[in-house]
């Protein structure tokens, strides 16, 4: 089903309520949309395709408006297959179409699909006339891959922003910010940006500044996932600016693993001590919490506290996985506190500390290692660590 956005511009994207894990990693309890936009003028352009299994539904949406074989331009802002999977299919249906993308995207295209349509490589801020409407291409590297750009529809002031300003959550027939549950959109946008784009926060800041510096009017932000913002397009831009800001927030997150509850006891004692000192605490058990919720809450936390039991002489595997995420998501440097319980060897805390030091995180003292249940001395250390965390958050 298509929706008209403004005269001659249509939403022709699809909902995916089948995929359980985005990128094979992040839960999709509300699904996700793959947005695609059709612009019908003297020339016809489609901005983005969809993930491959949804090709037929996407083509049907286009067929409600025009014959897809008449498409002149396939604008690919980004080569990730959730936006390009249908390319080989549309290439067969519209053999005279031209793919419009960056030079780097062209190289990706050849390695992913090797579709042999004509192509037009666009430079930053290059324009393409469709007749009465003009497309302007704004290079936006690392939003979310190095080849990415945004496309701006000049006359209608619509910014097709690609992954930037996107959200998890299928649209279910609704499309605009004034039609959807914005509380859910806020939660799912933040979870999306924290899981997908955290590594590229500085590029989010640069991208927003670049759009502002262009001085272009923006009547709508039309991303490649989630709703189209027409009522308040600045809402999502401002939220992204806030969520990607280097200014962290004054709260602490405790992320811990536990097998039999010993480590949980330390985590809860520390939480109580922190709250007695007026510190806001978010706590996650890595065996229970959805990983995307953990990373979302961790990204903005002023202090991260890790609690690991020792498991086969190593850190608790799910906690260790989070430490790896801290590295590959390039989590901004901030103080990290560490505790852990063990039965005899205690390698969990030792190896986690080594890794944090290698990653150049400041590790707050005391690092607490508890054999079995906490002794009186270790109880005192928990209070001391709570003091250090509270000071770090001031
Ligand atoms: Fe929605 Fe980076 O692809």
Short mmCIF file of C-alpha atoms and ligand atoms in Angstrom, two decimals:
data_model
loop_
_atom_site.label_atom_id
_atom_site.label_comp_id
_atom_site.label_asym_id
_atom_site.label_seq_id
_atom_site.Cartn_x
_atom_site.Cartn_y
_atom_site.Cartn_z
CA UNK A 1 0.00 0.00 0.00
CA UNK A 2 1.37 3.43 -0.91
CA UNK A 3 0.80 6.80 0.74
CA UNK A 4 1.08 10.22 -0.90
CA UNK A 5 3.44 12.44 1.07
CA UNK A 6 2.98 15.54 -1.03
CA UNK A 7 1.99 16.07 -4.64
CA UNK A 8 3.99 13.66 -6.81
CA UNK A 9 5.90 12.14 -3.88
CA UNK A 10 4.83 8.79 -2.47
CA UNK A 11 5.82 6.42 0.31
CA UNK A 12 6.18 2.94 -1.23
CA UNK A 13 8.07 1.20 1.59
CA UNK A 14 7.20 -1.99 3.44
CA UNK A 15 6.87 -3.29 7.00
CA UNK A 16 8.91 -6.24 8.24
CA UNK A 17 7.25 -7.94 11.19
CA UNK A 18 8.97 -11.28 10.60
CA UNK A 19 12.65 -10.60 11.25
CA UNK A 20 13.32 -11.20 14.95
CA UNK A 21 16.81 -9.71 15.17
CA UNK A 22 17.97 -6.67 13.19
CA UNK A 23 21.51 -7.29 11.89
CA UNK A 24 21.05 -10.74 13.51
CA UNK A 25 21.63 -9.02 16.87
CA UNK A 26 18.95 -6.60 18.07
CA UNK A 27 15.39 -7.58 18.99
CA UNK A 28 12.55 -6.16 16.92
CA UNK A 29 9.50 -6.47 19.20
CA UNK A 30 7.61 -3.94 17.08
CA UNK A 31 9.13 -4.89 13.69
CA UNK A 32 10.90 -2.44 11.40
CA UNK A 33 10.03 -0.59 8.20
CA UNK A 34 12.16 -0.36 5.06
CA UNK A 35 11.17 3.00 3.64
CA UNK A 36 11.26 3.78 -0.05
CA UNK A 37 9.96 6.89 -1.81
CA UNK A 38 8.73 7.38 -5.36
CA UNK A 39 8.93 10.80 -7.00
CA UNK A 40 6.84 11.17 -10.14
CA UNK A 41 7.75 14.11 -12.35
CA UNK A 42 8.79 14.36 -16.03
CA UNK A 43 11.33 11.80 -14.89
CA UNK A 44 10.54 9.18 -12.26
CA UNK A 45 12.91 8.48 -9.39
CA UNK A 46 12.74 5.98 -6.57
CA UNK A 47 14.77 6.69 -3.45
CA UNK A 48 15.95 3.43 -1.85
CA UNK A 49 14.64 -0.05 -2.55
CA UNK A 50 13.81 -2.59 0.22
CA UNK A 51 15.22 -5.76 1.75
CA UNK A 52 15.14 -8.55 -0.81
CA UNK A 53 12.28 -10.75 0.55
CA UNK A 54 9.91 -7.74 0.41
CA UNK A 55 10.61 -7.01 -3.29
CA UNK A 56 7.20 -8.07 -4.60
CA UNK A 57 5.28 -6.06 -1.99
CA UNK A 58 7.42 -3.03 -2.80
CA UNK A 59 6.85 -3.44 -6.55
CA UNK A 60 3.10 -3.76 -5.94
CA UNK A 61 3.18 -0.47 -4.01
CA UNK A 62 4.91 1.17 -6.97
CA UNK A 63 2.48 -0.45 -9.44
CA UNK A 64 -0.39 1.29 -7.65
CA UNK A 65 1.11 4.55 -8.95
CA UNK A 66 3.15 3.84 -12.09
CA UNK A 67 4.56 1.00 -14.16
CA UNK A 68 7.93 0.22 -12.48
CA UNK A 69 9.53 -0.30 -15.89
CA UNK A 70 9.15 3.48 -16.36
CA UNK A 71 11.50 4.32 -13.48
CA UNK A 72 14.33 6.56 -14.72
CA UNK A 73 16.47 6.86 -11.60
CA UNK A 74 17.13 4.49 -8.71
CA UNK A 75 18.66 6.65 -5.99
CA UNK A 76 20.62 4.58 -3.49
CA UNK A 77 21.59 6.62 -0.46
CA UNK A 78 23.24 3.63 1.18
CA UNK A 79 24.23 0.15 0.01
CA UNK A 80 23.26 -1.91 3.08
CA UNK A 81 21.01 -4.73 1.87
CA UNK A 82 18.00 -3.63 3.93
CA UNK A 83 17.79 -0.81 1.35
CA UNK A 84 19.26 -2.43 -1.74
CA UNK A 85 18.20 -6.10 -1.67
CA UNK A 86 15.56 -5.49 -4.35
CA UNK A 87 18.04 -3.83 -6.73
CA UNK A 88 18.76 -6.90 -8.91
CA UNK A 89 14.98 -7.38 -9.38
CA UNK A 90 14.15 -3.78 -10.31
CA UNK A 91 17.19 -3.79 -12.60
CA UNK A 92 15.53 -6.54 -14.68
CA UNK A 93 12.16 -4.74 -14.73
CA UNK A 94 13.58 -1.27 -15.51
CA UNK A 95 16.63 -2.00 -17.68
CA UNK A 96 16.84 1.61 -18.88
CA UNK A 97 17.02 3.08 -15.38
CA UNK A 98 20.13 4.78 -14.04
CA UNK A 99 21.46 4.09 -10.54
CA UNK A 100 22.35 7.31 -8.73
CA UNK A 101 24.83 7.03 -5.87
CA UNK A 102 28.28 7.95 -4.60
CA UNK A 103 31.47 6.59 -6.10
CA UNK A 104 32.06 4.45 -3.06
CA UNK A 105 28.52 3.08 -3.24
CA UNK A 106 29.18 2.07 -6.84
CA UNK A 107 32.11 -0.05 -5.70
CA UNK A 108 29.98 -1.67 -2.99
CA UNK A 109 27.23 -2.31 -5.54
CA UNK A 110 29.59 -4.18 -7.82
CA UNK A 111 30.84 -6.38 -5.01
CA UNK A 112 27.34 -7.05 -3.61
CA UNK A 113 25.22 -7.45 -6.76
CA UNK A 114 27.17 -6.51 -9.90
CA UNK A 115 24.06 -5.01 -11.48
CA UNK A 116 25.02 -3.56 -14.86
CA UNK A 117 22.53 -0.69 -15.20
CA UNK A 118 23.79 2.73 -16.24
CA UNK A 119 25.06 4.64 -13.26
CA UNK A 120 25.48 8.27 -12.33
CA UNK A 121 28.09 8.99 -9.69
CA UNK A 122 27.10 12.12 -7.80
CA UNK A 123 29.44 14.53 -6.07
CA UNK A 124 28.57 16.22 -2.79
CA UNK A 125 25.77 18.79 -3.30
CA UNK A 126 25.32 17.86 -6.97
CA UNK A 127 21.81 18.36 -8.30
CA UNK A 128 19.65 16.29 -10.66
CA UNK A 129 16.55 17.76 -12.30
CA UNK A 130 13.50 15.52 -12.68
CA UNK A 131 11.55 18.26 -14.51
CA UNK A 132 9.75 20.48 -12.04
CA UNK A 133 11.48 18.85 -9.05
CA UNK A 134 15.18 18.80 -8.23
CA UNK A 135 17.17 16.30 -6.20
CA UNK A 136 20.24 17.50 -4.35
CA UNK A 137 22.66 14.91 -2.98
CA UNK A 138 24.34 15.54 0.36
CA UNK A 139 27.23 13.20 1.11
CA UNK A 140 26.95 11.89 4.67
CA UNK A 141 29.78 9.41 5.21
CA UNK A 142 29.33 6.87 8.03
CA UNK A 143 25.63 7.53 8.41
CA UNK A 144 25.71 4.65 8.48
CA UNK A 145 28.44 3.33 6.15
CA UNK A 146 31.24 5.22 4.39
CA UNK A 147 29.38 5.46 1.08
CA UNK A 148 26.20 7.00 2.48
CA UNK A 149 24.48 10.18 1.31
CA UNK A 150 21.17 11.92 1.93
CA UNK A 151 18.90 13.15 -0.84
CA UNK A 152 17.10 16.49 -0.58
CA UNK A 153 14.04 17.28 -2.68
CA UNK A 154 14.58 20.99 -3.18
CA UNK A 155 11.14 22.30 -4.15
CA UNK A 156 9.24 20.27 -1.53
CA UNK A 157 11.96 20.66 1.14
CA UNK A 158 11.98 16.96 1.99
CA UNK A 159 15.18 15.42 3.35
CA UNK A 160 15.45 11.72 2.56
CA UNK A 161 17.93 11.13 5.34
CA UNK A 162 18.62 7.39 4.98
CA UNK A 163 19.54 5.63 8.27
CA UNK A 164 20.04 8.97 10.03
CA UNK A 165 16.90 9.96 11.98
CA UNK A 166 15.52 6.43 11.58
CA UNK A 167 13.70 4.31 14.14
CA UNK A 168 12.87 0.66 14.78
CA UNK A 169 9.18 -0.20 14.65
CA UNK A 170 6.91 -1.14 11.75
CA UNK A 171 4.48 1.55 10.63
CA UNK A 172 1.32 -0.56 10.38
CA UNK A 173 -0.36 1.69 7.82
CA UNK A 174 0.49 4.89 9.72
CA UNK A 175 3.30 7.02 8.35
CA UNK A 176 3.62 10.54 9.78
CA UNK A 177 4.76 11.73 13.20
CA UNK A 178 1.24 13.03 13.84
CA UNK A 179 -0.20 9.55 13.27
CA UNK A 180 2.07 7.35 15.40
CA UNK A 181 2.67 6.81 19.12
CA UNK A 182 5.55 9.24 19.61
CA UNK A 183 6.45 7.84 23.04
CA UNK A 184 7.13 4.50 21.36
CA UNK A 185 8.91 6.22 18.46
CA UNK A 186 11.20 8.00 20.92
CA UNK A 187 12.06 4.73 22.68
CA UNK A 188 12.58 2.84 19.41
CA UNK A 189 14.60 5.68 17.82
CA UNK A 190 16.93 5.81 20.79
CA UNK A 191 17.32 2.03 20.78
CA UNK A 192 17.97 2.14 17.02
CA UNK A 193 20.59 4.88 17.21
CA UNK A 194 22.29 3.27 20.22
CA UNK A 195 22.62 -0.14 18.58
CA UNK A 196 23.22 0.77 14.94
CA UNK A 197 24.98 4.14 14.91
CA UNK A 198 26.83 4.42 18.24
CA UNK A 199 30.19 3.83 16.57
CA UNK A 200 29.56 6.81 14.31
CA UNK A 201 28.26 9.43 16.77
CA UNK A 202 30.78 12.03 15.67
CA UNK A 203 29.50 11.61 12.12
CA UNK A 204 25.93 12.16 13.37
CA UNK A 205 27.06 15.44 14.89
CA UNK A 206 28.90 16.37 11.68
CA UNK A 207 25.94 15.37 9.51
CA UNK A 208 23.53 17.50 11.55
CA UNK A 209 25.92 20.45 11.42
CA UNK A 210 26.33 20.01 7.66
CA UNK A 211 22.58 20.06 7.10
CA UNK A 212 22.26 23.15 9.31
CA UNK A 213 25.14 24.88 7.49
CA UNK A 214 23.46 24.28 4.14
CA UNK A 215 20.71 26.60 5.35
CA UNK A 216 18.05 24.59 3.57
CA UNK A 217 14.44 24.61 4.66
CA UNK A 218 13.22 21.26 5.93
CA UNK A 219 9.48 20.70 5.80
CA UNK A 220 9.82 16.95 6.22
CA UNK A 221 12.44 14.45 7.33
CA UNK A 222 11.84 11.15 5.55
CA UNK A 223 14.27 8.53 6.87
CA UNK A 224 14.74 4.97 5.64
CA UNK A 225 13.26 3.41 8.81
CA UNK A 226 10.37 4.65 10.93
CA UNK A 227 7.96 7.53 10.53
CA UNK A 228 8.14 10.58 8.28
CA UNK A 229 8.33 13.80 10.30
CA UNK A 230 6.06 16.52 8.92
CA UNK A 231 4.51 17.98 12.07
CA UNK A 232 7.87 18.60 13.75
CA UNK A 233 10.86 17.62 11.59
CA UNK A 234 13.28 19.26 14.04
CA UNK A 235 12.14 16.93 16.83
CA UNK A 236 14.05 13.96 15.44
CA UNK A 237 17.08 16.06 14.41
CA UNK A 238 17.31 17.53 17.91
CA UNK A 239 16.86 14.11 19.54
CA UNK A 240 19.66 12.65 17.42
CA UNK A 241 21.87 15.61 18.34
CA UNK A 242 21.17 14.98 22.03
CA UNK A 243 21.65 11.19 21.89
CA UNK A 244 24.94 11.46 19.99
CA UNK A 245 26.28 14.30 22.13
CA UNK A 246 29.66 13.79 23.83
CA UNK A 247 28.07 15.16 27.03
CA UNK A 248 27.24 12.07 29.08
CA UNK A 249 24.43 11.97 31.64
CA UNK A 250 24.78 11.88 35.40
CA UNK A 251 23.66 8.35 36.08
CA UNK A 252 25.33 5.02 36.61
CA UNK A 253 24.57 1.72 34.94
CA UNK A 254 25.36 -1.59 36.68
CA UNK A 255 25.67 -4.48 34.25
CA UNK A 256 26.26 -7.82 35.91
CA UNK A 257 26.14 -11.56 35.33
CA UNK A 258 25.25 -14.14 37.92
CA UNK A 259 24.94 -17.91 38.07
CA UNK A 260 23.83 -18.63 41.64
CA UNK A 261 23.13 -15.16 43.01
CA UNK A 262 26.44 -14.35 44.76
CA UNK A 263 27.39 -11.70 42.21
CA UNK A 264 23.84 -10.37 42.21
CA UNK A 265 24.13 -9.79 45.97
CA UNK A 266 27.18 -7.58 45.39
CA UNK A 267 25.39 -5.75 42.57
CA UNK A 268 22.35 -5.04 44.75
CA UNK A 269 24.46 -3.92 47.72
CA UNK A 270 26.32 -1.49 45.46
CA UNK A 271 23.04 -0.24 43.98
CA UNK A 272 21.65 0.45 47.46
CA UNK A 273 24.82 2.25 48.52
CA UNK A 274 24.75 4.39 45.37
CA UNK A 275 21.11 5.31 45.82
CA UNK A 276 21.81 6.28 49.43
CA UNK A 277 24.29 8.76 47.97
CA UNK A 278 21.67 10.18 45.61
CA UNK A 279 23.03 8.47 42.46
CA UNK A 280 20.51 7.40 39.82
CA UNK A 281 21.16 3.76 38.95
CA UNK A 282 19.99 1.59 36.06
CA UNK A 283 20.73 -2.09 36.56
CA UNK A 284 20.80 -4.96 34.07
CA UNK A 285 21.35 -8.69 34.53
CA UNK A 286 22.99 -9.70 31.24
CA UNK A 287 21.26 -13.08 31.28
CA UNK A 288 17.83 -11.48 31.45
CA UNK A 289 17.97 -8.08 29.76
CA UNK A 290 17.67 -7.68 25.98
CA UNK A 291 21.17 -6.72 24.74
CA UNK A 292 19.86 -3.69 22.83
CA UNK A 293 18.33 -2.31 26.05
CA UNK A 294 21.65 -2.78 27.85
CA UNK A 295 23.66 -0.95 25.19
CA UNK A 296 21.03 1.81 24.93
CA UNK A 297 21.16 2.47 28.66
CA UNK A 298 24.97 2.22 28.71
CA UNK A 299 25.69 4.66 25.86
CA UNK A 300 24.69 7.78 27.85
CA UNK A 301 25.75 6.62 31.35
CA UNK A 302 28.37 8.75 33.09
CA UNK A 303 29.80 5.70 34.85
CA UNK A 304 29.56 2.06 33.78
CA UNK A 305 29.85 -0.63 36.46
CA UNK A 306 30.62 -4.17 35.37
CA UNK A 307 30.11 -7.19 37.60
CA UNK A 308 31.40 -10.55 36.47
CA UNK A 309 31.52 -13.95 38.10
CA UNK A 310 34.46 -16.09 37.07
CA UNK A 311 33.37 -18.76 34.60
CA UNK A 312 35.89 -21.42 33.57
CA UNK A 313 38.66 -19.01 34.73
CA UNK A 314 37.33 -16.30 32.39
CA UNK A 315 34.78 -13.47 32.63
CA UNK A 316 31.13 -14.48 32.51
CA UNK A 317 30.52 -14.96 28.75
CA UNK A 318 27.54 -12.62 28.39
CA UNK A 319 29.33 -9.92 30.38
CA UNK A 320 32.44 -10.45 28.25
CA UNK A 321 30.27 -9.99 25.18
CA UNK A 322 29.20 -6.60 26.49
CA UNK A 323 32.85 -5.62 27.08
CA UNK A 324 33.52 -6.51 23.43
CA UNK A 325 30.58 -4.33 22.42
CA UNK A 326 32.10 -1.45 24.40
CA UNK A 327 35.10 -1.83 22.14
CA UNK A 328 33.45 -2.34 18.77
CA UNK A 329 30.80 0.35 19.43
CA UNK A 330 33.68 2.65 20.43
CA UNK A 331 31.83 3.68 23.58
CA UNK A 332 33.02 7.07 24.67
CA UNK A 333 35.65 6.98 27.42
CA UNK A 334 34.31 7.40 30.95
CA UNK A 335 35.11 5.90 34.36
CA UNK A 336 34.31 2.21 34.70
CA UNK A 337 33.94 0.36 38.01
CA UNK A 338 34.43 -3.37 38.37
CA UNK A 339 33.47 -6.11 40.80
CA UNK A 340 33.14 -9.86 40.65
CA UNK A 341 32.70 -13.04 42.62
CA UNK A 342 34.53 -16.32 42.28
CA UNK A 343 34.83 -19.75 43.84
CA UNK A 344 38.58 -20.40 43.66
CA UNK A 345 40.50 -18.69 40.81
CA UNK A 346 39.02 -15.24 40.16
CA UNK A 347 40.17 -14.80 36.54
CA UNK A 348 36.95 -13.01 35.58
CA UNK A 349 37.73 -9.66 37.19
CA UNK A 350 41.44 -9.87 36.33
CA UNK A 351 40.85 -10.41 32.61
CA UNK A 352 38.07 -7.81 32.44
CA UNK A 353 40.33 -5.27 34.10
CA UNK A 354 43.15 -6.03 31.64
CA UNK A 355 40.77 -5.56 28.74
CA UNK A 356 39.39 -2.26 30.08
CA UNK A 357 42.93 -0.97 30.58
CA UNK A 358 43.85 -2.01 27.04
CA UNK A 359 40.76 -0.12 25.81
CA UNK A 360 42.01 2.92 27.79
CA UNK A 361 39.06 3.19 30.14
CA UNK A 362 39.81 4.61 33.58
CA UNK A 363 39.07 1.84 36.11
CA UNK A 364 37.84 3.22 39.44
CA UNK A 365 39.32 1.87 42.67
CA UNK A 366 38.71 -0.23 44.56
CA UNK A 367 38.16 -3.10 42.15
CA UNK A 368 36.23 -5.57 44.29
CA UNK A 369 36.90 -9.30 44.14
CA UNK A 370 34.70 -11.40 46.39
CA UNK A 371 35.32 -15.05 47.16
CA UNK A 372 31.88 -16.46 47.78
CA UNK A 373 29.96 -13.93 49.88
CA UNK A 374 31.32 -10.52 50.85
CA UNK A 375 33.44 -10.25 54.02
CA UNK A 376 33.15 -7.20 56.29
CA UNK A 377 36.17 -5.72 54.49
CA UNK A 378 34.53 -6.24 51.11
CA UNK A 379 31.28 -4.69 52.40
CA UNK A 380 33.39 -1.63 53.32
CA UNK A 381 34.93 -1.65 49.83
CA UNK A 382 31.44 -1.58 48.26
CA UNK A 383 30.72 1.63 50.20
CA UNK A 384 34.08 3.07 49.16
CA UNK A 385 33.41 2.26 45.50
CA UNK A 386 29.98 3.91 45.79
CA UNK A 387 31.77 7.05 47.05
CA UNK A 388 34.14 7.02 44.05
CA UNK A 389 31.28 6.55 41.58
CA UNK A 390 29.25 9.36 43.18
CA UNK A 391 32.31 11.65 42.98
CA UNK A 392 32.90 10.73 39.33
CA UNK A 393 29.33 11.72 38.48
CA UNK A 394 29.51 15.13 40.16
FE1 LIG B 1 19.16 0.61 7.33
FE2 LIG B 1 22.58 0.88 7.44
O1 LIG B 1 20.95 0.25 6.82
#
